[in-house]
Coordinates of C-alpha atoms and ligand atoms in Angstrom, one line a residue:
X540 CA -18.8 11.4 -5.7
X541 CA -20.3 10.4 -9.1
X542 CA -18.7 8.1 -10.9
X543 CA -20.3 7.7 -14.5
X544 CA -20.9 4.2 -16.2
X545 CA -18.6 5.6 -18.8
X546 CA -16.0 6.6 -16.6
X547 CA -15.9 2.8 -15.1
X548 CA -15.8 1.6 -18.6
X549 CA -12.5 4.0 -19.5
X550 CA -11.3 2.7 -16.1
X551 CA -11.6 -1.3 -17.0
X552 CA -10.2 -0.5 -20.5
X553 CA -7.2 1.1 -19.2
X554 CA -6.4 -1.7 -17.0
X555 CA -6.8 -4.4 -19.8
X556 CA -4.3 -2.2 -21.4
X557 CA -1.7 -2.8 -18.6
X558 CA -3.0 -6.0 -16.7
X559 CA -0.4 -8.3 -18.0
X560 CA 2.1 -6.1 -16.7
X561 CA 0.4 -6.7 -13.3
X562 CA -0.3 -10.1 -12.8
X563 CA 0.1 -9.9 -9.2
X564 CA -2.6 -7.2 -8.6
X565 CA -6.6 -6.8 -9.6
X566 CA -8.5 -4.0 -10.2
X567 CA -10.7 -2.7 -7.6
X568 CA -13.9 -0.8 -8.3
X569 CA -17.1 0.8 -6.9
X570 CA -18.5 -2.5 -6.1
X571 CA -15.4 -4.8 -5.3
X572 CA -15.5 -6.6 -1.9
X573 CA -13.4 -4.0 0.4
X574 CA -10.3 -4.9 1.9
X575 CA -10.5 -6.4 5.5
X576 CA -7.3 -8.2 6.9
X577 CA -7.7 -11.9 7.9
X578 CA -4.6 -12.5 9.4
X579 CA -5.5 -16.2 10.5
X580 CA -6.5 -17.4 7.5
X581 CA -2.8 -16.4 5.8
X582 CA -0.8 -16.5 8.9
X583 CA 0.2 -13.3 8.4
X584 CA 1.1 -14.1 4.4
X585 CA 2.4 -10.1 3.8
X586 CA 4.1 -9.9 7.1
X587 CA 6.0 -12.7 6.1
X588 CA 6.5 -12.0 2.6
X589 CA 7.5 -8.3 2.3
X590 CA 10.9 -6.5 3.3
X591 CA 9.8 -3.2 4.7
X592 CA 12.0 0.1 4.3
X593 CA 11.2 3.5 6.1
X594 CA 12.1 6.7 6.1
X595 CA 13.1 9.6 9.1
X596 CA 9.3 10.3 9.2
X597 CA 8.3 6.5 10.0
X598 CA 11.0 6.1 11.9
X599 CA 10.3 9.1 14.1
X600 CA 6.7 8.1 14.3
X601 CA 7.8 4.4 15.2
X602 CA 9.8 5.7 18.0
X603 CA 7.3 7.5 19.2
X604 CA 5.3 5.4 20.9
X605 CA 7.9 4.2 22.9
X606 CA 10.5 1.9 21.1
X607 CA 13.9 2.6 20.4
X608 CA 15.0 2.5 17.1
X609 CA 17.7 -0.2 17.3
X610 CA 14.7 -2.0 18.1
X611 CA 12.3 -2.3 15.7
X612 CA 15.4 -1.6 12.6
X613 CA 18.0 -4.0 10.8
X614 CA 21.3 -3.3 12.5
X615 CA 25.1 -3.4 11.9
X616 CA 27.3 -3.2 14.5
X617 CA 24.5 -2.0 16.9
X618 CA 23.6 0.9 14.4
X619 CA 20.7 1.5 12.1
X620 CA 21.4 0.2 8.5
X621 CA 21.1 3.2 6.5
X622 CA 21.1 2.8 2.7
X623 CA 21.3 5.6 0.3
X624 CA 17.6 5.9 -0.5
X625 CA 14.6 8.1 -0.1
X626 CA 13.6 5.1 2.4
X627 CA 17.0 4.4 4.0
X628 CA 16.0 1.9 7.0
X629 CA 14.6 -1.7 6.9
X630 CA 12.2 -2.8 9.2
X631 CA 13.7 -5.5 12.0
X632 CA 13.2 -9.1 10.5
X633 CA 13.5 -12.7 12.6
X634 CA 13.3 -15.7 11.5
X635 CA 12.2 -14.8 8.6
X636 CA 9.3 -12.7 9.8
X637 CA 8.6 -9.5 10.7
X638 CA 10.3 -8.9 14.3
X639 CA 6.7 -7.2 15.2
X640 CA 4.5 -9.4 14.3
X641 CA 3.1 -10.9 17.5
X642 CA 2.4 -14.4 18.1
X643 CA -1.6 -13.8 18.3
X644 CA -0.7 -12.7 14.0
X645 CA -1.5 -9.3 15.2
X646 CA 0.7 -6.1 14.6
X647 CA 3.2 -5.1 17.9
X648 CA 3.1 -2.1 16.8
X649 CA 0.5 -1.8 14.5
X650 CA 0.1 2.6 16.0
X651 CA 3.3 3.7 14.7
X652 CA 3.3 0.9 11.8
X653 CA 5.1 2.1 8.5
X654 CA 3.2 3.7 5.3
X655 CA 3.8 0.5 3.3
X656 CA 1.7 -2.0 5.8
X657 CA -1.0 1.0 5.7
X658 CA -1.7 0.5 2.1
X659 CA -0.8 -3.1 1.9
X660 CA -2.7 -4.7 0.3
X661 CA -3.9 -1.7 -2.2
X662 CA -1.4 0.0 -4.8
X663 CA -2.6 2.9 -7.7
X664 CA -1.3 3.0 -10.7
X665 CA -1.7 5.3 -13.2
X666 CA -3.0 4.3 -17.3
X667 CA -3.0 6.4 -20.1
X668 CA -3.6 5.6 -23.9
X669 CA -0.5 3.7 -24.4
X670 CA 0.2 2.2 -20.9
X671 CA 1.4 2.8 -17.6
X672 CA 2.3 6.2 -17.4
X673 CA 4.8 7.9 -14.8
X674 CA 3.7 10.8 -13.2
X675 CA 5.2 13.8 -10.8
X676 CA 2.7 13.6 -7.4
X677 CA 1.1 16.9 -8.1
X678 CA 0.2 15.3 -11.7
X679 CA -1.0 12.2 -9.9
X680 CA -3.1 14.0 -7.7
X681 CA -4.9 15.9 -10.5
X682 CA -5.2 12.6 -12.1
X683 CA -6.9 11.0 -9.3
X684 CA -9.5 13.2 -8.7
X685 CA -10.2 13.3 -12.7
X686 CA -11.0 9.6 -12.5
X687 CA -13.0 10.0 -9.6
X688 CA -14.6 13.0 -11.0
X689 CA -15.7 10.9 -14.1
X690 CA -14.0 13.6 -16.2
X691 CA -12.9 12.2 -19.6
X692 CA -9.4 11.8 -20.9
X693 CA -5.8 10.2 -19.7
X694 CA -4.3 9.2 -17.7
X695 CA -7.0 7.3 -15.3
X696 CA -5.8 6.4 -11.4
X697 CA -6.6 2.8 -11.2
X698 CA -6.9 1.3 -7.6
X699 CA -5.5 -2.4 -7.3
X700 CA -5.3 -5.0 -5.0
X701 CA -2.8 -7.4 -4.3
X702 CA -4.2 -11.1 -5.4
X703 CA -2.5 -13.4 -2.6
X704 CA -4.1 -11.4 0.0
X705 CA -7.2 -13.1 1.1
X706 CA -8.7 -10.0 2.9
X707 CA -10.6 -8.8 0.0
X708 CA -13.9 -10.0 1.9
X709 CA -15.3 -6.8 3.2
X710 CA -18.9 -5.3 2.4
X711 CA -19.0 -3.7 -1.5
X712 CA -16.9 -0.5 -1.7
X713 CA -19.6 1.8 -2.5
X714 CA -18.1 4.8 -4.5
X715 CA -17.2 6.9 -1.4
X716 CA -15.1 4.1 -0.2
X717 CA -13.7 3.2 -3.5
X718 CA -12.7 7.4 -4.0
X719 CA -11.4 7.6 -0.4
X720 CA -9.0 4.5 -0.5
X721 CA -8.0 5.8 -4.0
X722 CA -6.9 8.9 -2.0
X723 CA -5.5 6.9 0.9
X724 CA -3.6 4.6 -0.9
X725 CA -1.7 7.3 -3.2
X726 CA -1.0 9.8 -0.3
X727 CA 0.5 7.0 1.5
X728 CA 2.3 6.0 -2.0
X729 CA 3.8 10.1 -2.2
X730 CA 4.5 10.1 1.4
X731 CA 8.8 9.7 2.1
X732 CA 9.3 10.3 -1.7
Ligands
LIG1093 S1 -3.2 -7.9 4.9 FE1 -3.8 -9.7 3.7 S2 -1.9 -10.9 3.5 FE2 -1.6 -9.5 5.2 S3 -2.2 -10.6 7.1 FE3 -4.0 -9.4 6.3 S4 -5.2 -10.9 5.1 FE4 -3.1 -11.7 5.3

């Protein structure tokens, strides 16, 4: 991977351009302080925070390590909720809490954990000349490897963090790690869509 000065100057100008929109996030480049989780020092801030839906795939994956469905899903009437989505179920909350979070702040499940606590707390996004731009995955992909390839034009793949988690305390992402979570983070973004 060889990132070009230039390319990381295209990359910080597209994310001025769009920033505001996305006050809650920061842009992470070859250099940022990685991403490792420090549940104790949030108590468990995004386990807390977030409402988590799934699809048949999670769900299947979930079950397979041993739990039942009803388990680890909101229910009605002893049934799964299922919504009319792409990601029809919702993760089991209690007391407003993630039912799998475990008392030690660590994941009950963290195996067979959905795709959305996998990327948490990364996002991509993807910035063209005028803005946020909305791409079909195929595009996105081409996109992504572009802005990793340091090849010039739009739209760029921009890799951001989510600010209120305090995990971003890891050793410099050196460009290898900045390309491969940029690749992570958006096949677990396609993934049940
Ligand atoms: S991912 Fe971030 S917000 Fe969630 S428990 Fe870890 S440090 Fe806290």
């Amino acid at each position: 991977v060889a990132v070009s000065a230039l390319a990381i100057d295209a990359i910080r100008a597209a994310w001025a351009g769009v920033s505001g929109r996305l006050g809650a996030y920061g842009l992470l480049l070859p250099g940022s302080a990685s991403f490792v989780c420090q549940a104790e020092l949030c108590q468990a801030h995004c386990c807390r925070s977030f409402s988590v839906s799934l699809g048949d795939g999670e769900v299947a994956r979930m079950a397979a390590t041993g739990r039942q469905p009803i388990t680890f899903l909101e229910t009605e009437k002893g049934e799964p909720i299922s919504l009319p989505l792409a990601q029809p179920y919702l993760l089991a909350r209690r007391h407003g809490q993630c039912a799998l979070l475990g008392r030690d702040l660590r994941c009950t499940a963290y195996e067979g954990r959905p795709d959305a606590c996998r990327r948490y707390p990364h996002e991509v996004v993807f910035a063209g000349e005028g803005g946020l731009v909305r791409l079909e995955p195929a595009e996105q992909r081409a996109a992504l490897e572009a802005t990793v390839a340091g090849r010039a034009g739009s739209p760029l793949a921009l890799l951001l963090g989510h600010r209120e988690c305090p995990g971003f305390t890891g050793p410099a992402l050196t460009l290898d790690g900045w390309a491969a979570r940029l690749r992570e983070t958006l096949e677990l973004q396609l993934a049940g869509h």
